[in-house]
Short mmCIF file of C-alpha atoms in Angstrom, two decimals:
data_model
loop_
_atom_site.label_atom_id
_atom_site.label_comp_id
_atom_site.label_asym_id
_atom_site.label_seq_id
_atom_site.Cartn_x
_atom_site.Cartn_y
_atom_site.Cartn_z
CA MET A 29 -30.32 1.76 13.41
CA SER A 30 -29.48 -0.69 10.76
CA THR A 31 -26.10 -2.40 10.34
CA LYS A 32 -24.81 -2.68 6.82
CA VAL A 33 -24.34 -6.30 5.85
CA MET A 34 -21.09 -6.88 3.77
CA SER A 35 -21.28 -9.24 0.76
CA PRO A 36 -18.89 -12.25 1.16
CA ILE A 37 -16.54 -10.66 -1.42
CA VAL A 38 -16.25 -7.35 0.40
CA GLU A 39 -15.94 -9.07 3.73
CA MET A 40 -13.07 -11.13 2.19
CA LEU A 41 -11.33 -8.00 0.80
CA SER A 42 -11.80 -6.18 4.11
CA LYS A 43 -10.26 -9.11 6.14
CA GLN A 44 -7.32 -9.08 3.64
CA VAL A 45 -6.92 -5.26 4.09
CA GLU A 46 -6.81 -5.70 7.80
CA GLN A 47 -4.31 -8.64 7.84
CA GLU A 48 -1.92 -6.87 5.31
CA ALA A 49 -2.08 -3.62 7.39
CA GLU A 50 -0.85 -5.39 10.54
CA THR A 51 2.05 -6.86 8.62
CA THR A 52 2.87 -3.63 6.75
CA ARG A 53 2.65 -1.66 10.03
CA LYS A 54 5.22 -3.78 11.66
CA MET A 55 7.61 -3.58 8.67
CA LEU A 56 7.31 0.24 8.38
CA ALA A 57 8.04 0.58 12.05
CA CYS A 58 11.48 -0.76 11.43
CA VAL A 59 12.61 1.88 9.13
CA PRO A 60 15.51 3.68 10.91
CA ASN A 61 15.21 7.51 10.96
CA ASP A 62 18.68 8.01 9.95
CA LYS A 63 18.40 5.91 6.68
CA TYR A 64 15.51 7.70 4.83
CA ASP A 65 17.96 8.82 2.00
CA TRP A 66 19.69 5.44 1.64
CA LYS A 67 19.26 3.26 -1.37
CA PRO A 68 21.02 -0.02 -2.22
CA HIS A 69 21.70 0.77 -5.87
CA GLU A 70 21.66 3.88 -8.17
CA LYS A 71 18.43 2.53 -9.87
CA SER A 72 16.66 1.80 -6.71
CA MET A 73 14.34 4.14 -4.80
CA THR A 74 15.37 5.63 -1.57
CA ILE A 75 13.97 4.04 1.63
CA ARG A 76 11.93 7.24 2.05
CA ARG A 77 10.25 6.86 -1.35
CA LEU A 78 9.75 3.12 -1.02
CA ALA A 79 8.32 3.24 2.54
CA THR A 80 6.08 6.30 1.57
CA HIS A 81 4.65 4.38 -1.51
CA ILE A 82 3.99 1.34 0.72
CA ALA A 83 2.11 3.50 3.25
CA ASP A 84 0.24 5.21 0.44
CA ILE A 85 -0.97 1.96 -1.19
CA ALA A 86 -3.20 1.37 1.90
CA SER A 87 -5.45 4.17 0.42
CA TRP A 88 -5.83 2.63 -2.94
CA PRO A 89 -9.10 0.89 -2.18
CA ASP A 90 -10.54 4.30 -1.71
CA MET A 91 -9.15 5.46 -5.08
CA ALA A 92 -10.47 2.32 -6.79
CA ILE A 93 -13.90 2.74 -5.36
CA ASN A 94 -14.41 6.51 -5.44
CA THR A 95 -12.77 7.40 -8.82
CA ASP A 96 -13.09 6.07 -12.42
CA THR A 97 -9.50 6.44 -13.37
CA LEU A 98 -6.02 7.34 -12.46
CA ASP A 99 -4.54 9.59 -15.20
CA PHE A 100 -0.83 10.28 -14.60
CA ALA A 101 -1.04 13.21 -17.16
CA ASN A 102 -3.61 14.99 -14.85
CA ASN A 103 -2.70 13.32 -11.52
CA THR A 104 -3.41 15.50 -8.49
CA HIS A 105 -2.57 12.62 -5.97
CA LYS A 106 0.77 13.62 -4.33
CA GLU A 107 2.42 11.46 -1.65
CA PRO A 108 3.80 13.71 1.20
CA VAL A 109 7.58 13.97 2.04
CA ILE A 110 8.13 11.82 5.01
CA ASN A 111 11.19 12.47 7.17
CA ASN A 112 10.94 10.00 10.02
CA THR A 113 9.13 6.83 11.08
CA GLU A 114 6.63 8.52 13.32
CA GLU A 115 5.53 10.57 10.30
CA LEU A 116 5.62 7.39 8.14
CA LEU A 117 3.42 5.42 10.59
CA GLU A 118 0.99 8.42 10.88
CA PHE A 119 0.66 8.66 7.06
CA PHE A 120 0.21 4.86 6.85
CA GLU A 121 -2.59 4.95 9.52
CA ASP A 122 -4.41 7.80 7.55
CA SER A 123 -4.02 5.86 4.25
CA TYR A 124 -5.31 2.70 5.94
CA ALA A 125 -8.30 4.44 7.59
CA LYS A 126 -9.22 6.01 4.19
CA GLY A 127 -8.98 2.67 2.30
CA ARG A 128 -10.90 0.79 5.04
CA ALA A 129 -13.61 3.33 5.19
CA ALA A 130 -14.17 3.10 1.40
CA LEU A 131 -14.40 -0.77 1.63
CA ASN A 132 -16.85 -0.55 4.41
CA GLU A 133 -19.20 1.39 2.20
CA VAL A 134 -18.78 -0.41 -1.20
CA SER A 135 -21.21 -2.85 -2.70
CA GLU A 136 -20.37 -5.98 -4.64
CA GLU A 137 -21.92 -4.37 -7.81
CA GLN A 138 -19.56 -1.52 -7.46
CA LEU A 139 -16.66 -3.87 -7.43
CA SER A 140 -17.54 -5.11 -10.76
CA GLU A 141 -17.46 -1.54 -12.40
CA PRO A 142 -14.62 -0.59 -14.80
CA TRP A 143 -11.61 1.49 -13.59
CA THR A 144 -8.79 2.75 -15.77
CA MET A 145 -5.21 3.70 -15.27
CA ARG A 146 -3.82 5.78 -18.10
CA ASN A 147 -1.37 8.48 -19.11
CA GLY A 148 -3.42 10.94 -21.16
CA GLU A 149 -4.62 8.98 -24.15
CA GLN A 150 -2.47 5.96 -23.46
CA VAL A 151 -4.47 3.38 -21.55
CA TYR A 152 -2.31 1.14 -19.36
CA ILE A 153 -5.10 -1.13 -17.99
CA THR A 154 -8.85 -1.19 -17.50
CA SER A 155 -9.91 -3.64 -14.80
CA THR A 156 -12.71 -3.89 -12.38
CA ARG A 157 -12.56 -1.94 -9.12
CA GLY A 158 -12.25 -5.23 -7.29
CA GLU A 159 -9.30 -6.32 -9.45
CA VAL A 160 -7.67 -2.95 -8.73
CA ILE A 161 -8.15 -3.53 -4.93
CA HIS A 162 -6.66 -6.97 -5.33
CA ALA A 163 -3.71 -5.53 -7.37
CA ALA A 164 -3.04 -3.13 -4.47
CA PHE A 165 -2.57 -6.07 -2.16
CA CYS A 166 -0.15 -7.51 -4.65
CA GLN A 167 1.68 -4.19 -4.80
CA THR A 168 1.77 -3.96 -0.98
CA VAL A 169 3.39 -7.42 -0.70
CA HIS A 170 5.87 -6.80 -3.55
CA HIS A 171 7.12 -3.52 -2.16
CA ARG A 172 7.12 -4.70 1.47
CA ALA A 173 9.50 -7.47 0.41
CA GLN A 174 11.68 -4.91 -1.38
CA LEU A 175 11.75 -2.92 1.84
CA GLY A 176 12.59 -6.00 3.88
CA VAL A 177 15.68 -6.46 1.52
CA PHE A 178 16.69 -2.91 1.96
CA LEU A 179 16.37 -3.24 5.76
CA ARG A 180 18.25 -6.60 5.78
CA LEU A 181 21.20 -4.90 3.82
CA LEU A 182 21.29 -2.34 6.64
CA ASP A 183 21.37 -5.17 9.12
CA VAL A 184 18.04 -4.07 10.60
CA PRO A 185 16.08 -6.99 12.17
CA ILE A 186 12.97 -7.92 10.00
CA PRO A 187 9.63 -8.84 11.34
CA GLY A 188 7.85 -11.82 10.07
CA SER A 189 5.04 -11.48 7.49
CA TYR A 190 3.24 -14.77 7.35
CA GLY A 191 5.13 -16.42 10.09
CA PRO A 192 8.22 -15.65 12.08
CA SER A 193 11.33 -14.16 10.43
CA ALA A 194 14.71 -15.59 10.84
CA ASP A 195 15.41 -12.70 13.13
CA GLU A 196 12.46 -13.54 15.28
CA MET A 197 13.60 -17.27 15.25
CA GLY A 198 17.12 -16.27 16.54
CA PHE A 199 19.06 -17.30 13.49
#
């Protein structure tokens, strides 16, 4: 039985997926079951929408590797309606497993292939699959920070992301 050897780039992406998953898991676990419809401003997403989106982003490496495009005009990808933190964490773990499995099988050559985000004829971006995966990390960090602000406004203690949080330090 042979073991697939990951290229240094794939290994780095895989390690980053693992690290971000650990931090994301901690943050998603803090979402209070009675606040899923709450939002801090009329133009903001609800916690349900934001947390579900964060959980879904963990599957984006699979989308970037196994599709050539995301076309919003013909999009069949739908996020589930999440009603509690147990469902949220279950969805996150499924998304993470899907993204992680795709990364375990990708070659460095595949990461250099083009991938396009569009809405019908309007092309938003064409990037390499590797760049799309990196953008997913950025999206995770961005939206996770948003969720942290939402939770802070609800006076929910926040876990640390890249070190201890003020709550963990006892401030």
